[in-house]
mmCIF file of C-alpha atoms and ligand atoms in Angstrom:
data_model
loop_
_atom_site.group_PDB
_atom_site.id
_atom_site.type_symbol
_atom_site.label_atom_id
_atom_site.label_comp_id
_atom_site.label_asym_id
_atom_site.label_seq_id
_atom_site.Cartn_x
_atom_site.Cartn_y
_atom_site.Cartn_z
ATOM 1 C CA UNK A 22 150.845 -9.713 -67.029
ATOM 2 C CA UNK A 23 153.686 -11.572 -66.207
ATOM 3 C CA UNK A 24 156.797 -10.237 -64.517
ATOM 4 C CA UNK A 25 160.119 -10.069 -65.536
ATOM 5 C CA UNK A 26 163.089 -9.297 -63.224
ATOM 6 C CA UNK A 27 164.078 -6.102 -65.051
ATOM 7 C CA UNK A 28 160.758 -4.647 -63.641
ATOM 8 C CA UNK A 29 161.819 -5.287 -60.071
ATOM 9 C CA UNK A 30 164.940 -3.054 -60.384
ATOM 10 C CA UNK A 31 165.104 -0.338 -57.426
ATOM 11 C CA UNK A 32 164.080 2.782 -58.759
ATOM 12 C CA UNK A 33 165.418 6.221 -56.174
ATOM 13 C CA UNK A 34 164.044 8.168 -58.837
ATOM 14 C CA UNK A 35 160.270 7.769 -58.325
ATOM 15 C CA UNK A 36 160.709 9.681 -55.113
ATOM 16 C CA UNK A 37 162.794 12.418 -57.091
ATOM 17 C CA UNK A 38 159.438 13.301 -59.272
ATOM 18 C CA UNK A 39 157.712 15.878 -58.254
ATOM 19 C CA UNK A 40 158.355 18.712 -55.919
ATOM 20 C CA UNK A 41 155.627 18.277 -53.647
ATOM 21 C CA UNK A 42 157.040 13.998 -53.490
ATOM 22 C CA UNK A 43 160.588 15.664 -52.764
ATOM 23 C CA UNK A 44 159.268 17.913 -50.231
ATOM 24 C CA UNK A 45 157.796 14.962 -48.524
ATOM 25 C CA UNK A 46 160.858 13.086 -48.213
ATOM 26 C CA UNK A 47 163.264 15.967 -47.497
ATOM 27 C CA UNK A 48 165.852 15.269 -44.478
ATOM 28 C CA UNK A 49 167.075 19.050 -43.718
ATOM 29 C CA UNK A 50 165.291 21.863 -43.712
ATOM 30 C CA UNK A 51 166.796 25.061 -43.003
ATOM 31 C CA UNK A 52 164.304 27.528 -40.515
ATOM 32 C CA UNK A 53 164.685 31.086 -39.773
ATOM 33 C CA UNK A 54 165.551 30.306 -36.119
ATOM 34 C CA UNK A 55 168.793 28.136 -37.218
ATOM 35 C CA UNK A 56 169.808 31.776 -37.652
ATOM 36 C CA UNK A 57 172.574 34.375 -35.598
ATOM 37 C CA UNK A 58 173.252 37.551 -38.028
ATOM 38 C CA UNK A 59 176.225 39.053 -36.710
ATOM 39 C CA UNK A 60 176.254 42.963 -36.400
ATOM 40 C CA UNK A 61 179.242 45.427 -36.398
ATOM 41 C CA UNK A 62 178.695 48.273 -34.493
ATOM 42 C CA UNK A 63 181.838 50.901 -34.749
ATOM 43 C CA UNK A 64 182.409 54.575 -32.134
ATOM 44 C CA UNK A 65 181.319 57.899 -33.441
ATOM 45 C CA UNK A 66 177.941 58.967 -34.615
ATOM 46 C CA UNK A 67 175.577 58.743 -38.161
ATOM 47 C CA UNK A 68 178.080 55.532 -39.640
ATOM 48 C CA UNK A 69 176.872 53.245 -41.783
ATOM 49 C CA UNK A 70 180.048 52.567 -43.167
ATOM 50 C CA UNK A 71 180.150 49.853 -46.141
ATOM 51 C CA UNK A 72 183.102 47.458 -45.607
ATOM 52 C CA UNK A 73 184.428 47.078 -49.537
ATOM 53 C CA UNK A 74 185.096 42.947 -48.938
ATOM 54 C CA UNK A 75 181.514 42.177 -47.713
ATOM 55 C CA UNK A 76 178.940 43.876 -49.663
ATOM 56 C CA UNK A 77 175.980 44.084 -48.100
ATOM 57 C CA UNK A 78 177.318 44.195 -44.629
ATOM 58 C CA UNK A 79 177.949 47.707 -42.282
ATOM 59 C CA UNK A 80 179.600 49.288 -39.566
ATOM 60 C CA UNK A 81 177.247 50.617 -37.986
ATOM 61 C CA UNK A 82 177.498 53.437 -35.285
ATOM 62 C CA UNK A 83 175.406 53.352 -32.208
ATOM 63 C CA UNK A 84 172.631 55.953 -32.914
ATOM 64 C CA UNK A 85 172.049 54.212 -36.396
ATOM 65 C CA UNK A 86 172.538 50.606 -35.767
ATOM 66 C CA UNK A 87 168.511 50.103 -35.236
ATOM 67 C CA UNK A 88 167.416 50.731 -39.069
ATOM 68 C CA UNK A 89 169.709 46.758 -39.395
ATOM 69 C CA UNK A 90 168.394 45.824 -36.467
ATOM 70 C CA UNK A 91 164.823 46.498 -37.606
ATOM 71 C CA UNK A 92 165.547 44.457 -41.090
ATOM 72 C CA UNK A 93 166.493 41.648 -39.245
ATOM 73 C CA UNK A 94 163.460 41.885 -37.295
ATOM 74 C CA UNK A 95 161.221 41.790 -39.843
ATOM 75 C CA UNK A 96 162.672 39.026 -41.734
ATOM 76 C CA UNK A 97 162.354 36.836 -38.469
ATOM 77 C CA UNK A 98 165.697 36.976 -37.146
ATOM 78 C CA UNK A 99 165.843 38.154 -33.583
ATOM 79 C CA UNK A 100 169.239 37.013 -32.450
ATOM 80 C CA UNK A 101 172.466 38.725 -33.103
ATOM 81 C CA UNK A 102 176.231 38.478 -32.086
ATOM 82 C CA UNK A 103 177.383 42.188 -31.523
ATOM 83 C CA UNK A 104 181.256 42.689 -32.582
ATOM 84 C CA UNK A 105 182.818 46.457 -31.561
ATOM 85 C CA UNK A 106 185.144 48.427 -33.481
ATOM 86 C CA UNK A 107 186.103 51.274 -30.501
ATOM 87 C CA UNK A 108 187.234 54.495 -30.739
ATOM 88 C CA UNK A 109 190.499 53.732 -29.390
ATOM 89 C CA UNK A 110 192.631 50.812 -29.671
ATOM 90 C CA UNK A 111 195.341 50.514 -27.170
ATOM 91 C CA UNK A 112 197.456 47.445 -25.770
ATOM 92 C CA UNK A 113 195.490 45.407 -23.101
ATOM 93 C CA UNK A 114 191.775 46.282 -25.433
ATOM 94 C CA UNK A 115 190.392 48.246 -22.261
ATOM 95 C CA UNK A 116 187.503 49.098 -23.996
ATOM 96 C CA UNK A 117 186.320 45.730 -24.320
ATOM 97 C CA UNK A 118 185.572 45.344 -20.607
ATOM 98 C CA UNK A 119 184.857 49.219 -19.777
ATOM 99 C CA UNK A 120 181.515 49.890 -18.819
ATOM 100 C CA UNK A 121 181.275 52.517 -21.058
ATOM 101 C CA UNK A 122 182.845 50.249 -24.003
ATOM 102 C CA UNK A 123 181.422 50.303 -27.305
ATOM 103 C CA UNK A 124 179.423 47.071 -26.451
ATOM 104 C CA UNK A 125 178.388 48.298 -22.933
ATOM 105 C CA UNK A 126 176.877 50.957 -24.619
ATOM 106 C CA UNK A 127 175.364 49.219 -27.632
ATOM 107 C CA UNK A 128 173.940 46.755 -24.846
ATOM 108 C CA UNK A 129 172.163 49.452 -22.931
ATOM 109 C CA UNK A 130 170.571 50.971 -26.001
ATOM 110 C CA UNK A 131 169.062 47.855 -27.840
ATOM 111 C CA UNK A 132 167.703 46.145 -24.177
ATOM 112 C CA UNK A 133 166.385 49.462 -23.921
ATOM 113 C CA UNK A 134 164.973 49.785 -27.399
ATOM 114 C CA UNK A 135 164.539 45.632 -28.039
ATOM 115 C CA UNK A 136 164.047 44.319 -24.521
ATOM 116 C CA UNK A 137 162.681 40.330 -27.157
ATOM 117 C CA UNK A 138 166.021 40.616 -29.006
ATOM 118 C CA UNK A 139 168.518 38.051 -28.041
ATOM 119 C CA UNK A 140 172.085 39.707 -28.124
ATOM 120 C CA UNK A 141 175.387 37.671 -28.116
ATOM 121 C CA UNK A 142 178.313 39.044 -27.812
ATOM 122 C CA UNK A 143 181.520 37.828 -29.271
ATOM 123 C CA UNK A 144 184.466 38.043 -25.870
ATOM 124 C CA UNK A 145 187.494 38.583 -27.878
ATOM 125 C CA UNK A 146 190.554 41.168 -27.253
ATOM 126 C CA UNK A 147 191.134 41.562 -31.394
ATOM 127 C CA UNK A 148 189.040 44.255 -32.045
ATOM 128 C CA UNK A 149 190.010 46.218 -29.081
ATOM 129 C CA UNK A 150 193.909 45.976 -28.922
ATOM 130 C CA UNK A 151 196.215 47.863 -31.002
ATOM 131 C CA UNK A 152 198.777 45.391 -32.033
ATOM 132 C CA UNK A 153 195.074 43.219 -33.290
ATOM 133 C CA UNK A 154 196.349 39.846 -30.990
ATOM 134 C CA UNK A 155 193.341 37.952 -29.024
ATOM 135 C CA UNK A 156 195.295 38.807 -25.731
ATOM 136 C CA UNK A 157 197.821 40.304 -23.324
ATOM 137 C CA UNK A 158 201.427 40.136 -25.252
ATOM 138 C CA UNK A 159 204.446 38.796 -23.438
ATOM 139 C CA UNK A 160 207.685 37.717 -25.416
ATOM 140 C CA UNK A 161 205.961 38.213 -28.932
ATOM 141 C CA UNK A 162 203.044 36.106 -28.211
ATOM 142 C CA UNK A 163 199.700 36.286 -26.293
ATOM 143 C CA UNK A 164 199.894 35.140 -22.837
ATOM 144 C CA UNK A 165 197.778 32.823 -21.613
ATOM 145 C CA UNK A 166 197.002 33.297 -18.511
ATOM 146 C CA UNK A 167 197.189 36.849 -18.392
ATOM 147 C CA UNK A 168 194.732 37.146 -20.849
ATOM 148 C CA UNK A 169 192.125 34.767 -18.966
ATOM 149 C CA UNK A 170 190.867 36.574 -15.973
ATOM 150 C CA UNK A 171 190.729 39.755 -18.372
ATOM 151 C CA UNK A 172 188.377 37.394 -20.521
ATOM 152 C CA UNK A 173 186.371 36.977 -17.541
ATOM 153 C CA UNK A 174 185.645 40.727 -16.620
ATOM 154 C CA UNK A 175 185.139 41.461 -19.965
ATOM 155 C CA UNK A 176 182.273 38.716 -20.288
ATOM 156 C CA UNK A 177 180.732 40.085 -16.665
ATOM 157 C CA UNK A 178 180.927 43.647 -18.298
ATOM 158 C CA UNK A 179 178.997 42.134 -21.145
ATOM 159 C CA UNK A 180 176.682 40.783 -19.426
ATOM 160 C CA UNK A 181 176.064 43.567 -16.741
ATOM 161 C CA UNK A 182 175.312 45.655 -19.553
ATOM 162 C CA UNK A 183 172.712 43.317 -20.956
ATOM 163 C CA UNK A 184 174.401 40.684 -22.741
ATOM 164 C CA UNK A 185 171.876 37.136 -23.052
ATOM 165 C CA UNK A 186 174.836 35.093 -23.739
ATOM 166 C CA UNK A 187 178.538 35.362 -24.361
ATOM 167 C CA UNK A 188 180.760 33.863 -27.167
ATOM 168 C CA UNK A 189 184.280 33.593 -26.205
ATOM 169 C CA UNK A 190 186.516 33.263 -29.703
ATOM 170 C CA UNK A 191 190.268 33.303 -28.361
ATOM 171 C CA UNK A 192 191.340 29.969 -28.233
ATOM 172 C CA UNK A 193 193.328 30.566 -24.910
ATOM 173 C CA UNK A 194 193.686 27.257 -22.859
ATOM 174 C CA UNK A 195 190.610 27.757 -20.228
ATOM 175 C CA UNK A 196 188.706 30.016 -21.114
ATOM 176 C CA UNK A 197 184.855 28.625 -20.866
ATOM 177 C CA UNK A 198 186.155 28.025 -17.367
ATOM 178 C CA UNK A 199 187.322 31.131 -16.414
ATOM 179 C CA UNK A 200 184.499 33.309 -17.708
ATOM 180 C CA UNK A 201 182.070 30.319 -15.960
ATOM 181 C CA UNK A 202 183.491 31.139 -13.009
ATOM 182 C CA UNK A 203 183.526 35.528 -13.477
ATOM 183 C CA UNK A 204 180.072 34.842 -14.393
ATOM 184 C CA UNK A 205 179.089 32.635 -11.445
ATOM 185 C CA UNK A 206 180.354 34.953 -9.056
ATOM 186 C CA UNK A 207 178.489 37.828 -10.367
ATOM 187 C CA UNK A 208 175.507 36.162 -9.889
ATOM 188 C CA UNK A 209 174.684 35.508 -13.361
ATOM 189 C CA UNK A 210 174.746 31.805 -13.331
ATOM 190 C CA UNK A 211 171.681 31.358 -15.892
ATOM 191 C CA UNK A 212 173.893 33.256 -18.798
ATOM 192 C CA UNK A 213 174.668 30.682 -21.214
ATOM 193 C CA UNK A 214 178.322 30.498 -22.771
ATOM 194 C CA UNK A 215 178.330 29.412 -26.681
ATOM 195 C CA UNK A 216 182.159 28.758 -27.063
ATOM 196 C CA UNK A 217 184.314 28.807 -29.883
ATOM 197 C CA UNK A 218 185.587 25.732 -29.002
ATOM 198 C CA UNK A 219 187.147 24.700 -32.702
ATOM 199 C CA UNK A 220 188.581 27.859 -34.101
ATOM 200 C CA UNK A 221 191.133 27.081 -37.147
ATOM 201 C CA UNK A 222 193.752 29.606 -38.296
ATOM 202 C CA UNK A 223 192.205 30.198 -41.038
ATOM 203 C CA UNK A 224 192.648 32.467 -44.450
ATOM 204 C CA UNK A 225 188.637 32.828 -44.637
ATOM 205 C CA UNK A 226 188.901 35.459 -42.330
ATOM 206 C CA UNK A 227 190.369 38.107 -44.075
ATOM 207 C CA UNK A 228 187.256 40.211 -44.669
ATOM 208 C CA UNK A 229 186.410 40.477 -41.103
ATOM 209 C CA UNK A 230 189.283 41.557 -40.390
ATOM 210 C CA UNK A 231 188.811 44.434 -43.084
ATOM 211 C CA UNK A 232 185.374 44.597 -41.267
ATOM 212 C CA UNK A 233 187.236 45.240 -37.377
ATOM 213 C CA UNK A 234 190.216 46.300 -38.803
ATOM 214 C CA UNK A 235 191.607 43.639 -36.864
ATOM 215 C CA UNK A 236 194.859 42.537 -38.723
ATOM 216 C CA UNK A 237 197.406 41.432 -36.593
ATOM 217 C CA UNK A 238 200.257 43.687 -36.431
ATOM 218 C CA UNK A 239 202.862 41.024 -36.246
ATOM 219 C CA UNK A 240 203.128 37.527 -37.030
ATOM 220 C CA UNK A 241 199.664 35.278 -37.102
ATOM 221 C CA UNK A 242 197.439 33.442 -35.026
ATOM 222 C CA UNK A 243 199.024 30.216 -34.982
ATOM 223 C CA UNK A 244 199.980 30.025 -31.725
ATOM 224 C CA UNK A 245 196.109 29.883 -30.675
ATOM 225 C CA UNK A 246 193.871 29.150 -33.324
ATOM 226 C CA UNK A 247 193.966 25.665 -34.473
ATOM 227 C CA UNK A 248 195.608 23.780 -37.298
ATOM 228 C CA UNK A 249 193.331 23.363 -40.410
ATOM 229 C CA UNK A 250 194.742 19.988 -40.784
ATOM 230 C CA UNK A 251 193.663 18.013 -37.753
ATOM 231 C CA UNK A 252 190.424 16.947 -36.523
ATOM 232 C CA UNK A 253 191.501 14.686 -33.263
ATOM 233 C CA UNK A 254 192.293 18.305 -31.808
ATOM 234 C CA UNK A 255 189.357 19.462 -32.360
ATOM 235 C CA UNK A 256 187.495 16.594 -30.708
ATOM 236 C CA UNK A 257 189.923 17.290 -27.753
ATOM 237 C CA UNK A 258 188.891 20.837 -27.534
ATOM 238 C CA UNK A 259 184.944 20.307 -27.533
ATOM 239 C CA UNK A 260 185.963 17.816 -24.562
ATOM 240 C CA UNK A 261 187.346 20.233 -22.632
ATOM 241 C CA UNK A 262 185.228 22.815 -23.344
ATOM 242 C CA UNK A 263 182.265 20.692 -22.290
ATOM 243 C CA UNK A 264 183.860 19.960 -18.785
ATOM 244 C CA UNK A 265 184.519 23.481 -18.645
ATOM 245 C CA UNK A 266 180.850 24.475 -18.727
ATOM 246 C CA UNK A 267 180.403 25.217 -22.237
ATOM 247 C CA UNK A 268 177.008 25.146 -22.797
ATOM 248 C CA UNK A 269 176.817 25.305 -26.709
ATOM 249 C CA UNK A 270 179.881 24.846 -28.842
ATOM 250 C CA UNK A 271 181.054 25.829 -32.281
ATOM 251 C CA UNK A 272 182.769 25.224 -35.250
ATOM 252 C CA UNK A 273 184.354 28.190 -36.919
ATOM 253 C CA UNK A 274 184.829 28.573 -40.283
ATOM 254 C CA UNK A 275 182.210 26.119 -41.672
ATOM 255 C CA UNK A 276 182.059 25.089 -45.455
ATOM 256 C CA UNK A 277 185.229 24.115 -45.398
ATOM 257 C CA UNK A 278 184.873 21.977 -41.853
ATOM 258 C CA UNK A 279 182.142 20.160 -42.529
ATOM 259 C CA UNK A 280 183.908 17.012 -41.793
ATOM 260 C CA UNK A 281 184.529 18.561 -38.170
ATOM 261 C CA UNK A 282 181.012 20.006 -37.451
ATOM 262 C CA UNK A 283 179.831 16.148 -38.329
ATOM 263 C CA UNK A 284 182.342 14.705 -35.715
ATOM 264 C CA UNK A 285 181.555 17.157 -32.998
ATOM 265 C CA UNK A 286 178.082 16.247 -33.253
ATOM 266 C CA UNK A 287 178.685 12.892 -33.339
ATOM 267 C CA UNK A 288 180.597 13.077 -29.892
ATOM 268 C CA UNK A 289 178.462 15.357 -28.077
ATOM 269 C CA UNK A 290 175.363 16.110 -26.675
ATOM 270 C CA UNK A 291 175.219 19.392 -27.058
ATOM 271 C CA UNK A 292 173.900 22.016 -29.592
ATOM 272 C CA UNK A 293 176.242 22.451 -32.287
ATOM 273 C CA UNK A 294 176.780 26.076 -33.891
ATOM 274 C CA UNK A 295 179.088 26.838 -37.150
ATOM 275 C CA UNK A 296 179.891 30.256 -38.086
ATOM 276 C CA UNK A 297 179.465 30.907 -41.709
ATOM 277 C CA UNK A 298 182.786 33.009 -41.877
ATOM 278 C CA UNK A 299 183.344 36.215 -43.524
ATOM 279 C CA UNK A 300 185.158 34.689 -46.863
ATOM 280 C CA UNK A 301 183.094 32.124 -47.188
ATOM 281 C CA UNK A 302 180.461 35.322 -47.872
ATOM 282 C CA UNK A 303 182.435 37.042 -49.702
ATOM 283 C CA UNK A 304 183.644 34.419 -52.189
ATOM 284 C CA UNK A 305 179.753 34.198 -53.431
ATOM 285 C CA UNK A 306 179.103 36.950 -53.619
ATOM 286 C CA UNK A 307 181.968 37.910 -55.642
ATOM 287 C CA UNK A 308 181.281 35.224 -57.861
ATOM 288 C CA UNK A 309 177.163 36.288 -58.110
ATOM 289 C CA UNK A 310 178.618 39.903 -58.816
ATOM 290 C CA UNK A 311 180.679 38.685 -61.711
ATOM 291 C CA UNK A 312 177.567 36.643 -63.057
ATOM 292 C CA UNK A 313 179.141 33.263 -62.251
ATOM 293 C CA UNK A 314 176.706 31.709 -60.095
ATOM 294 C CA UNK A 315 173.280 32.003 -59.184
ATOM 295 C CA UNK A 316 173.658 33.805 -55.333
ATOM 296 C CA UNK A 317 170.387 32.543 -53.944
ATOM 297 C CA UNK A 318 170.534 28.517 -54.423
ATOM 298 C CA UNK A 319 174.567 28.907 -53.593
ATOM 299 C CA UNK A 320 173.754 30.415 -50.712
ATOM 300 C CA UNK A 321 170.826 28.297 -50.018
ATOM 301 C CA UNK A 322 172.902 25.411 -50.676
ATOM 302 C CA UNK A 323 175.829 26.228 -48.995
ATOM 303 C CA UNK A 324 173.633 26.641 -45.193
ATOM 304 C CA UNK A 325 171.692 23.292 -45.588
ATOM 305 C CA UNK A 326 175.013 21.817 -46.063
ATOM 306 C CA UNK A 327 176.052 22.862 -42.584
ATOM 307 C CA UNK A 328 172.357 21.910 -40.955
ATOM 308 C CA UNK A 329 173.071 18.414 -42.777
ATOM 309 C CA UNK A 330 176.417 18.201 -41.273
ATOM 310 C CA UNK A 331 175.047 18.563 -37.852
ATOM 311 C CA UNK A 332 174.592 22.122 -37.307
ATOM 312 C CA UNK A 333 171.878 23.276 -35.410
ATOM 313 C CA UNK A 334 172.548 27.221 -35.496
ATOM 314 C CA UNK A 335 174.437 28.728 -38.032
ATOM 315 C CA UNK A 336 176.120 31.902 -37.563
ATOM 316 C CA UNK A 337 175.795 33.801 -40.713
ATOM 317 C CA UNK A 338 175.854 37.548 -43.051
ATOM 318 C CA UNK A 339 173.620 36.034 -44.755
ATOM 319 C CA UNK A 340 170.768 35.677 -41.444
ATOM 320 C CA UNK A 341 168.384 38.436 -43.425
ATOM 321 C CA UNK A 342 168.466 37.387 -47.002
ATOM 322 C CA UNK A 343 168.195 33.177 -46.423
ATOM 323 C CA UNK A 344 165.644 34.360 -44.015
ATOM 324 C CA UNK A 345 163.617 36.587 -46.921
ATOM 325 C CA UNK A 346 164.117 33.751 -48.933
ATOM 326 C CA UNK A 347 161.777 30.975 -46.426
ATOM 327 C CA UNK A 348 159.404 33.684 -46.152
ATOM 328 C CA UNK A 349 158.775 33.814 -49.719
ATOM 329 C CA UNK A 350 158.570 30.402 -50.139
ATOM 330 C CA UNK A 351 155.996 29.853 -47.328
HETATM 331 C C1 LIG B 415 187.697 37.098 -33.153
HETATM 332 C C2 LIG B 415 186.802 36.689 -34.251
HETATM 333 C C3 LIG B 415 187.143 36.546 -35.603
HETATM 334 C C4 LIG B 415 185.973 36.172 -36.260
HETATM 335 C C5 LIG B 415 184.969 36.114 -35.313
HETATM 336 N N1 LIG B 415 185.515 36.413 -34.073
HETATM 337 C C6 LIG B 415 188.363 36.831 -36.355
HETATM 338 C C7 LIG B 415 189.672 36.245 -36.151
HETATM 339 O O1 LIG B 415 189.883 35.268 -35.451
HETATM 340 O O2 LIG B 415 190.565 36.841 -36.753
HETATM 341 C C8 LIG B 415 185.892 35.893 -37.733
HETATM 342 C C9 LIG B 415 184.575 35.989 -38.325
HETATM 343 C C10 LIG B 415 184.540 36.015 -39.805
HETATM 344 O O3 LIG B 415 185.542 35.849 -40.527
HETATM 345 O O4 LIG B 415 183.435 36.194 -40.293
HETATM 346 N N2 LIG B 415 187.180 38.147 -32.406
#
């Protein structure tokens, strides 16, 4: 038979056929150990409060905390980053680096309980302070400096107490370095430090902050977390971060940053995390509640869109459930 030069055209779509053909050729795959599933764990005793903005997610209190912890477990997922709602709020966010803080504590209990399960922690002064600013206040803004070497003994507390790694989410000017260097010279040099090195101001927040009830009680976080329109700054803060001593760095929110998570990895060599923010979670599964779109492949979708980007951990309420999902399909 002779050919004519309509039967040469390119044709993408024989690869597209059949699933087992598309499975073949696949470039991202999402795994259960691309994974974090953060876990709130709030003072007082039998809590497993809902928070109305994320179904699905709970404070829990201390002596409850392990009936999540065991979920997560069973669907694979054996690291978490721990976020405390204390008893008492009050204007420096003692409790964050008391040894007898609502992390401390939480610490003790699931090394004790979990000695395989990798626990982050999340260094951070919003949870803990009663005006809900990331630092020390001076003049109607958080102060710098002041704030850093409290940073640092709250990541040594943190990590006396048990802590396999610590996530500082601030944004204050030196941080990575400062906690390096509490951390150093407590003799826990081999503690990794996953930085928040890109954290925007942004609105996809809000239902953490429900979740913490962390709402700033004056003004916003502009004057720290970064502008959602620029992406040169961000590239400037993984630099610094990196000669800092970060040793994994993250993007924060992520569906709406893939752009950034693509140019981070691009400029560095090391692994690249994006936290799948509270309103990104919330937005689907308001949408699934109402009927409007199918929550499983939206939420499937959504992650391999940040492993595609560059991501190579993804911080995310929705650890157990994509997790469930891969085991099924296995
Ligand atoms: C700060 C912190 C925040 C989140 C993680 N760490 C909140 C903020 O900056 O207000 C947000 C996480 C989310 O929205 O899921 N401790």
């Amino acid at each position: 038979m002779k050919l004519e030069k309509r039967d040469l055209v390119i044709r993408p779509r024989r690869l597209r056929r059949t699933d087992v053909l598309r499975r073949l050729v696949r470039e991202t795959h999402l795994h259960t150990d691309d994974f974090i599933a953060p876990v709130f764990i709030s003072a007082g005793e039998n809590k497993k409060n809902s928070i109305p903005s994320m179904p699905g997610v709970y404070q829990w209190s201390i002596d409850r905390v392990n009936e999540e912890i065991d979920e997560l477990l069973a669907a694979g997922i054996d690291k978490i980053i721990l976020f405390g709602i204390p008893a008492e709020k009050d204007s420096t966010g003692s409790d964050s680096y008391s040894s007898n803080g609502i992390i401390q504590q939480s610490l003790k209990k699931l090394k004790q309980e979990y000695p395989d399960l990798f626990i982050i922690t999340d260094v951070c002064f919003c949870e803990y302070t009663d005006h809900g600013h990331c630092g020390v206040i001076e003049n109607k803004d958080v102060h710098n400096d002041s704030t850093l070497s409290l940073l640092g003994q709250q990541a040594l507390s943190h990590v006396e107490a048990g802590a396999d790694m610590v996530a500082p989410s601030g944004m204050m000017d030196g941080m990575v370095g400062e906690i390096r260097f509490a951390l150093d010279s407590g003799g826990f040099d081999h503690i990794p430090i996953m930085s928040y090195a890109v954290k925007y101001g942004s609105a996809f927040y809000g239902p953490f902050r429900d979740a913490v009830e962390s709402t700033p009680q004056f003004g916003d976080r502009k004057s720290y977390q970064m502008d959602p329109a620029n992406i040169r700054e961000a590239l400037k803060e993984v630099e610094l971060d990196i000669l800092e001593g970060a040793d994994i760095i993250m993007v924060k929110p992520a569906l709406a940053y893939l752009d950034v998570i693509s140019h981070v990895k691009d400029i560095s060599n090391l692994p690249v995390a994006c936290y799948n923010v509270s309103g990104e979670y919330s937005m689907l599964k308001a949408a699934a509640e109402k009927g409007w779109i199918d929550h499983d492949s939206a939420m499937m979708e959504m992650l391999l869109s940040m492993k595609r980007a560059g991501a190579d951990i993804i911080i995310t309420y929705f650890a157990k459930e994509a997790a469930q999902l891969i085991k099924i399909k296995k």
